[in-house]
């Protein structure tokens, strides 16, 4: 019995940091509507800076002063980020903000390794809380008891700030209606900056307080951000109480899940999250979102099927690409195959994201499932390659059907966070279930059969499948199903009113996109001859997002161009530098700020400008209805 | 001149909404902006305080050009705005809603305190701790006006203050507006209800399809039934 109580107390202690970080994320989201992906990075920076300060200055003042100073320093950094980066993109679509803050996260990960080195750092114990309290023969660290007390204290302090100060009242008002707050003479800029500073401060305190409990390392940002996303999805974005309750819930699930399913404790978390989402899609303490105003399109170019000229150009480009083996070496062909595979992957995400309006932050899950599907079939069942390629993506299809069902119940940032959480869960299973997946060692020896083994043959196979996949997806865009999907994206209520079952349509689109991602993953397994959990990882999901954005979200086939440019660039970068994350993160941030329309979007705009276009008849009617 | 607008053109995306709108409000004056639904009244107001970003033209408030200033800067100069949709902060109490509107005392503009506002709108004083979202439409309309007055404005843009209110509440609204006028607050009031406008306004403009098509005193408007019938739905 005492053991369970101790386990419960450990869970509560972990909840403190989780609550600090999650409440910070929630507060920032409430006012700025930005889901700050970099929140995990600020948490990590808090821990690193606190580590350095507490090593430098000794004694109780050194330690506690160091923790507070670290949080202040990181908060100042947050202010800088807000003023330089976020202020430029408050009006951009949500996706861009998530992506920009993700770019920051990548940069911080590399910077942290540059400054503090790659190895784990063990921090000092907290002065005054070094011992343990005996509890029916079990030891409970007194520091844990301190953390357990801290959570409610912070909750109370935040409540007082938001209920009893003018600043708090303004923040709550801005959470509901930013424009009206400005129309009452309040300068939102500083309100936003101060809110961001408070949120980052909380995250950094959360990180700094972890140093006596855990080693400081450069992957702690992604580990916490997934838990934090789960917390805010369960608790409800924007609710501080929700963050508190959900943080306790998630921490306890983690603490006891390890006892019940030692290998795959995260399953429990998934089940609880799914249950909450079915009952209350907006979280335990959240409010149902008012039908979000759709961010107006960046371009007004209507989508059209390719003209015969365009088709000819596409076929010519494909034929040209097919001549590559005539003059290029094996390395170039392998790179070419990889690019072709990523064209499929990016096109599948583009289908879901641009056509369906469902921006997934965990699309790699289906890529990886396809790859593992092939690996299982080839290694365990010993099936021939063609059969594996055809059946392997079925695992992705199944995964997309399961997760997609829950995900499409939500929209916007909730959708993005949920897909990310799902992907991370799949990743954890692949990573932890060593008996089946080989864990970190992956599954090796998935080689293509003789007919596809030579680089040139495999290359032809890859570009053939890629061309077919892109063509099929394009055809779906201009099919009745595609129209229904786009109608649901543009106006869920109106399409509902003409009898379109929006959720079913979106779920179908999710499954289609997941299956195509699985096809890409299946080819990828054969290209590499092996499968690792990386194929399900967050960074791969984000790669796909960047490809789509780089090509242009609001284009029909920008993803193809985006995938080619981005993959070629990143293969080049990785071969040239060790700081690929830093550079990649920088590129993402730059793309978001400088190229919101993407490469193809920019090209289209230039073409549109050159061509004198007739006044669209739509315009007259818009004037009539707009006031 | 309190407020003077010249050559105001506004756009929503590619759609041109306002065409060379020009209007003035004198010191202490209450001026009506009349027009049908969709004529451009709200857009005019939103353009004046900078909520419509795509706009050109000159907006001069108390002698300084505010055309290029952000919304909060224009408002904190003493130009209050009461939106048609009211936009009460539904999660905040009456007191907290007023707190959001509070601005420092301004020389040359009447100074409003909570107590004065509660005597202007007695209903509000009885529900200070009530959440904005649980109030009736009339109470919300009073709260949104009181909230703007907390900023001690010298001019208020009132967007359709009588819309959707019960006749009895409309009477209270007339009294409140006349009290505000006595206190020295200038107002530009958009209305579809000519009777209401006649009770509170000195002059009127009529806007139709984004263009000002009449300007004159209320009496001059009454002498032109043709214009009234052509541009105002009665």
Coordinates of N, CA and C in Angstrom, one line a residue, chain A residues 191-337:
Chain A
X191 N 0.6 44.2 -24.3 CA -0.1 43.1 -23.6 C 0.3 41.7 -24.0
X192 N 0.5 41.6 -25.3 CA 0.9 40.3 -25.9 C 2.3 40.0 -25.4
X193 N 3.2 41.0 -25.4 CA 4.6 40.8 -25.0 C 4.6 40.3 -23.6
X194 N 3.9 41.0 -22.7 CA 3.9 40.7 -21.3 C 3.3 39.3 -21.0
X195 N 2.3 38.9 -21.8 CA 1.7 37.6 -21.6 C 2.7 36.6 -22.0
X196 N 3.4 36.8 -23.2 CA 4.4 35.9 -23.6 C 5.5 35.7 -22.6
X197 N 5.9 36.8 -22.1 CA 7.0 36.8 -21.1 C 6.5 36.0 -19.9
X198 N 5.3 36.1 -19.4 CA 4.9 35.3 -18.2 C 4.8 33.9 -18.6
X199 N 4.3 33.5 -19.7 CA 4.2 32.1 -20.2 C 5.6 31.5 -20.2
X200 N 6.5 32.2 -20.8 CA 7.9 31.7 -21.0 C 8.5 31.5 -19.6
X201 N 8.3 32.5 -18.7 CA 8.8 32.5 -17.4 C 8.4 31.2 -16.7
X202 N 7.1 30.9 -16.8 CA 6.6 29.7 -16.1 C 7.2 28.5 -16.7
X203 N 7.4 28.4 -18.0 CA 8.1 27.2 -18.6 C 9.5 27.1 -18.1
X204 N 10.2 28.2 -18.0 CA 11.6 28.2 -17.6 C 11.7 27.8 -16.1
X205 N 10.8 28.3 -15.3 CA 10.8 27.9 -13.9 C 10.6 26.3 -13.8
X206 N 9.6 25.9 -14.6 CA 9.4 24.4 -14.7 C 10.6 23.7 -15.0
X207 N 11.4 24.2 -16.0 CA 12.6 23.5 -16.4 C 13.7 23.6 -15.3
X208 N 13.8 24.8 -14.7 CA 14.9 25.0 -13.7 C 14.6 24.1 -12.5
X209 N 13.4 23.9 -12.1 CA 13.1 23.1 -10.9 C 13.3 21.6 -11.2
X210 N 13.5 21.3 -12.4 CA 13.7 19.8 -12.7 C 15.1 19.4 -12.4
X211 N 16.1 20.4 -12.3 CA 17.5 19.9 -12.2 C 17.8 19.1 -11.0
X212 N 17.2 19.2 -9.8 CA 17.5 18.3 -8.8 C 17.0 16.9 -9.0
X213 N 16.0 16.8 -9.9 CA 15.3 15.5 -10.1 C 15.8 14.7 -11.2
X214 N 16.2 15.4 -12.3 CA 16.5 14.7 -13.6 C 17.8 15.3 -14.2
X215 N 18.4 14.5 -15.0 CA 19.5 15.0 -15.8 C 19.0 16.0 -16.8
X216 N 19.9 17.0 -17.1 CA 19.5 18.0 -18.1 C 20.1 17.5 -19.4
X217 N 19.3 17.4 -20.4 CA 19.8 16.9 -21.7 C 19.1 17.6 -22.9
X218 N 19.6 17.5 -24.1 CA 19.1 18.3 -25.2 C 17.9 17.7 -25.9
X219 N 17.3 16.7 -25.3 CA 16.0 16.2 -25.9 C 14.9 16.4 -25.0
X220 N 15.1 17.1 -23.9 CA 14.0 17.2 -22.9 C 12.9 18.1 -23.4
X221 N 13.2 18.9 -24.4 CA 12.1 19.8 -25.0 C 11.0 19.0 -25.6
X222 N 11.4 18.0 -26.5 CA 10.3 17.3 -27.2 C 9.6 16.4 -26.2
X223 N 10.4 15.8 -25.2 CA 9.7 14.9 -24.3 C 8.6 15.7 -23.5
X224 N 8.9 16.9 -23.1 CA 7.9 17.6 -22.3 C 6.8 18.1 -23.2
X225 N 7.1 18.6 -24.4 CA 6.1 19.2 -25.2 C 5.0 18.3 -25.6
X226 N 5.3 17.0 -25.8 CA 4.2 16.0 -26.1 C 3.3 15.9 -24.9
X227 N 3.9 15.7 -23.7 CA 3.1 15.6 -22.5 C 2.3 16.9 -22.3
X228 N 2.9 18.1 -22.6 CA 2.2 19.3 -22.4 C 1.0 19.4 -23.4
X229 N 1.2 19.0 -24.6 CA 0.1 19.0 -25.6 C -1.0 18.1 -25.1
X230 N -0.7 16.9 -24.6 CA -1.7 16.0 -24.1 C -2.4 16.7 -22.9
X231 N -1.7 17.4 -22.1 CA -2.3 18.1 -20.9 C -3.3 19.1 -21.4
X232 N -2.9 20.0 -22.3 CA -3.8 21.0 -22.7 C -5.0 20.5 -23.5
X233 N -4.7 19.4 -24.3 CA -5.9 18.9 -25.0 C -6.9 18.3 -24.0
X234 N -6.4 17.6 -23.0 CA -7.3 17.1 -22.0 C -7.9 18.2 -21.1
X235 N -7.1 19.1 -20.7 CA -7.6 20.1 -19.7 C -8.4 21.2 -20.4
X236 N -8.1 21.4 -21.7 CA -8.8 22.5 -22.4 C -7.8 23.7 -22.6
X237 N -7.5 24.1 -23.8 CA -6.6 25.2 -24.1 C -7.1 26.4 -23.5
X238 N -6.3 27.2 -22.8 CA -6.7 28.5 -22.3 C -7.2 28.4 -20.9
X239 N -7.4 27.2 -20.3 CA -7.8 27.1 -19.0 C -6.7 26.7 -18.0
X240 N -6.5 27.5 -17.0 CA -5.3 27.3 -16.1 C -5.7 26.1 -15.2
X241 N -6.9 26.2 -14.7 CA -7.4 25.1 -13.8 C -7.3 23.7 -14.6
X242 N -7.8 23.8 -15.8 CA -7.7 22.6 -16.7 C -6.3 22.1 -16.8
X243 N -5.3 23.0 -17.0 CA -3.9 22.6 -17.1 C -3.5 21.9 -15.8
X244 N -4.0 22.4 -14.6 CA -3.6 21.8 -13.4 C -4.1 20.4 -13.2
X245 N -5.4 20.3 -13.4 CA -6.1 19.0 -13.2 C -5.5 18.0 -14.2
X246 N -5.3 18.4 -15.5 CA -4.8 17.5 -16.5 C -3.4 17.1 -16.2
X247 N -2.6 18.1 -15.7 CA -1.2 17.8 -15.4 C -1.1 16.7 -14.3
X248 N -2.0 16.8 -13.3 CA -2.0 15.8 -12.3 C -2.4 14.4 -12.9
X249 N -3.5 14.5 -13.7 CA -4.0 13.3 -14.3 C -2.9 12.6 -15.1
X250 N -2.3 13.4 -16.0 CA -1.3 12.8 -16.9 C -0.1 12.3 -16.1
X251 N 0.4 13.0 -15.1 CA 1.5 12.5 -14.4 C 1.2 11.3 -13.6
X252 N 0.0 11.2 -13.1 CA -0.4 10.0 -12.3 C -0.5 8.8 -13.3
X253 N -1.0 9.1 -14.5 CA -1.1 8.0 -15.5 C 0.3 7.5 -15.9
X254 N 1.2 8.4 -16.0 CA 2.6 8.0 -16.3 C 3.2 7.2 -15.1
X255 N 2.9 7.7 -13.9 CA 3.5 7.0 -12.7 C 2.9 5.6 -12.6
X256 N 1.6 5.4 -12.8 CA 1.0 4.1 -12.6 C 1.0 3.3 -13.8
X257 N 1.0 3.9 -15.0 CA 1.1 3.2 -16.3 C 2.3 2.3 -16.3
X258 N 3.4 2.8 -15.8 CA 4.6 2.0 -15.8 C 4.5 0.7 -15.0
X259 N 3.6 0.7 -14.0 CA 3.4 -0.5 -13.2 C 2.5 -1.5 -14.0
X260 N 1.6 -0.9 -14.8 CA 0.6 -1.8 -15.4 C 1.1 -2.3 -16.8
X261 N 1.6 -1.3 -17.6 CA 2.2 -1.7 -18.9 C 3.6 -1.2 -18.9
X262 N 4.5 -2.0 -18.3 CA 5.9 -1.4 -18.2 C 6.5 -1.0 -19.5
X263 N 6.1 -1.7 -20.6 CA 6.8 -1.4 -21.9 C 6.1 -0.3 -22.6
X264 N 4.8 -0.3 -22.6 CA 4.1 0.7 -23.4 C 3.1 1.5 -22.5
X265 N 3.7 2.1 -21.5 CA 2.8 2.9 -20.6 C 2.0 4.0 -21.3
X266 N 2.5 4.4 -22.4 CA 1.9 5.6 -23.1 C 0.5 5.2 -23.6
X267 N 0.3 3.9 -23.8 CA -1.0 3.5 -24.3 C -2.2 4.0 -23.4
X268 N -1.9 3.9 -22.1 CA -2.9 4.3 -21.1 C -3.3 5.8 -21.3
X269 N -2.2 6.6 -21.5 CA -2.4 8.0 -21.8 C -3.3 8.2 -23.0
X270 N -3.0 7.4 -24.0 CA -3.8 7.5 -25.2 C -5.3 7.2 -25.0
X271 N -5.5 6.2 -24.2 CA -6.9 5.8 -24.0 C -7.6 6.9 -23.2
X272 N -7.0 7.5 -22.2 CA -7.6 8.5 -21.5 C -7.9 9.7 -22.3
X273 N -6.9 10.1 -23.2 CA -7.1 11.2 -24.0 C -8.2 11.0 -25.0
X274 N -8.3 9.8 -25.6 CA -9.3 9.5 -26.5 C -10.7 9.6 -25.8
X275 N -10.8 9.0 -24.6 CA -12.0 9.1 -23.9 C -12.5 10.5 -23.6
X276 N -11.6 11.4 -23.2 CA -11.9 12.8 -22.9 C -12.4 13.4 -24.2
X277 N -11.7 13.2 -25.3 CA -12.0 13.8 -26.6 C -13.4 13.4 -27.1
X278 N -13.8 12.2 -26.8 CA -15.1 11.7 -27.3 C -16.2 12.5 -26.5
X279 N -15.9 12.6 -25.2 CA -17.0 13.2 -24.4 C -17.0 14.7 -24.5
X280 N -15.8 15.3 -24.4 CA -15.6 16.7 -24.4 C -14.5 17.1 -25.4
X281 N -14.8 17.3 -26.6 CA -13.7 17.5 -27.6 C -12.9 18.8 -27.3
X282 N -13.4 19.7 -26.5 CA -12.7 20.9 -26.2 C -12.0 20.8 -24.9
X283 N -11.9 19.6 -24.3 CA -11.2 19.4 -23.0 C -12.1 19.6 -21.8
X284 N -11.5 19.1 -20.7 CA -12.4 19.0 -19.5 C -12.8 20.4 -19.0
X285 N -12.0 21.4 -19.1 CA -12.3 22.7 -18.6 C -12.3 23.8 -19.7
X286 N -12.1 23.4 -20.9 CA -12.1 24.3 -22.0 C -13.5 24.7 -22.4
X287 N -13.6 25.6 -23.3 CA -14.9 26.0 -23.9 C -15.0 25.6 -25.3
X288 N -16.2 25.2 -25.8 CA -16.3 24.8 -27.2 C -15.9 26.1 -28.0
X289 N -15.0 25.9 -29.0 CA -14.6 27.0 -29.7 C -15.7 27.6 -30.6
X290 N -15.8 28.9 -30.6 CA -16.7 29.5 -31.5 C -16.2 29.2 -32.9
X291 N -17.1 28.9 -33.8 CA -16.7 28.5 -35.1 C -15.7 29.5 -35.6
X292 N -14.5 29.0 -35.7 CA -13.3 29.9 -36.0 C -13.5 30.5 -37.4
X293 N -13.2 31.8 -37.4 CA -13.3 32.5 -38.7 C -12.1 31.9 -39.5
X294 N -12.4 31.5 -40.7 CA -11.3 30.9 -41.5 C -10.4 32.1 -41.9
X295 N -9.1 31.8 -41.8 CA -8.1 32.8 -42.2 C -8.3 33.0 -43.7
X296 N -8.5 34.2 -44.1 CA -8.7 34.4 -45.5 C -7.4 33.9 -46.3
X297 N -7.7 33.4 -47.5 CA -6.6 32.9 -48.3 C -5.6 33.9 -48.7
X298 N -4.4 33.4 -48.8 CA -3.3 34.3 -49.2 C -3.4 34.6 -50.7
X299 N -3.9 33.7 -51.4 CA -4.0 33.9 -52.9 C -5.5 33.7 -53.3
X300 N -5.9 34.4 -54.3 CA -7.2 34.2 -54.7 C -7.3 33.5 -56.1
X301 N -6.2 32.8 -56.4 CA -6.2 32.1 -57.7 C -7.1 30.8 -57.5
X302 N -8.1 30.7 -58.3 CA -8.9 29.5 -58.2 C -8.2 28.3 -58.7
X303 N -8.4 27.1 -58.1 CA -7.7 25.9 -58.6 C -8.4 25.4 -59.9
X304 N -7.5 25.0 -60.8 CA -8.0 24.4 -62.0 C -7.3 23.1 -62.3
X305 N -7.9 22.2 -63.0 CA -7.1 21.0 -63.5 C -6.1 21.5 -64.5
X306 N -5.1 20.7 -64.7 CA -4.0 21.1 -65.6 C -4.6 21.2 -67.0
X307 N -4.2 22.3 -67.8 CA -4.5 22.4 -69.2 C -3.7 21.4 -69.9
X308 N -4.1 21.2 -71.2 CA -3.3 20.2 -72.0 C -1.9 20.6 -72.1
X309 N -1.6 21.9 -72.1 CA -0.2 22.4 -72.1 C 0.5 21.9 -70.8
X310 N -0.2 22.1 -69.7 CA 0.3 21.8 -68.4 C 0.6 20.3 -68.3
X311 N -0.3 19.5 -68.8 CA -0.1 18.0 -68.8 C 1.1 17.6 -69.6
X312 N 1.2 18.3 -70.7 CA 2.4 18.0 -71.6 C 3.7 18.3 -70.8
X313 N 3.7 19.5 -70.2 CA 4.9 19.9 -69.4 C 5.2 18.9 -68.3
X314 N 4.1 18.4 -67.6 CA 4.3 17.5 -66.5 C 4.9 16.2 -67.1
X315 N 4.4 15.7 -68.2 CA 4.9 14.4 -68.7 C 6.3 14.6 -69.2
X316 N 6.6 15.8 -69.8 CA 8.0 16.0 -70.3 C 8.9 16.0 -69.1
X317 N 8.5 16.7 -68.0 CA 9.4 16.7 -66.8 C 9.6 15.3 -66.3
X318 N 8.6 14.5 -66.3 CA 8.7 13.1 -65.8 C 9.7 12.3 -66.7
X319 N 9.6 12.5 -68.0 CA 10.4 11.8 -69.0 C 11.9 12.2 -68.8
X320 N 12.0 13.6 -68.6 CA 13.4 14.1 -68.4 C 14.0 13.5 -67.1
X321 N 13.2 13.4 -66.0 CA 13.6 12.8 -64.8 C 14.0 11.4 -65.0
X322 N 13.3 10.7 -65.9 CA 13.5 9.3 -66.1 C 14.9 9.0 -66.8
X323 N 15.4 10.1 -67.4 CA 16.7 9.9 -68.2 C 17.9 10.0 -67.2
X324 N 17.6 10.3 -65.9 CA 18.7 10.5 -65.0 C 19.7 9.3 -64.9
X325 N 19.3 8.0 -64.9 CA 20.2 6.9 -64.8 C 21.2 6.9 -66.0
X326 N 20.8 7.6 -67.1 CA 21.7 7.5 -68.3 C 23.0 8.2 -68.1
X327 N 23.0 9.2 -67.2 CA 24.2 10.0 -67.0 C 24.7 10.1 -65.6
X328 N 23.8 9.8 -64.6 CA 24.2 10.0 -63.2 C 24.7 8.7 -62.5
X329 N 25.5 8.9 -61.5 CA 26.0 7.8 -60.8 C 25.1 7.2 -59.7
X330 N 25.5 6.2 -59.0 CA 24.6 5.5 -58.1 C 24.2 6.4 -56.9
X331 N 25.1 7.3 -56.4 CA 24.7 8.1 -55.3 C 23.6 9.1 -55.7
X332 N 23.8 9.7 -56.9 CA 22.7 10.6 -57.3 C 21.4 9.9 -57.5
X333 N 21.4 8.6 -58.0 CA 20.2 7.9 -58.2 C 19.5 7.6 -56.8
X334 N 20.3 7.3 -55.8 CA 19.8 7.0 -54.5 C 19.1 8.3 -54.0
X335 N 19.8 9.4 -54.1 CA 19.2 10.7 -53.7 C 17.9 10.9 -54.5
X336 N 18.0 10.7 -55.8 CA 16.8 10.9 -56.6 C 15.6 10.0 -56.1
X337 N 15.9 8.8 -55.8 CA 14.8 7.9 -55.3 C 14.2 8.5 -54.0

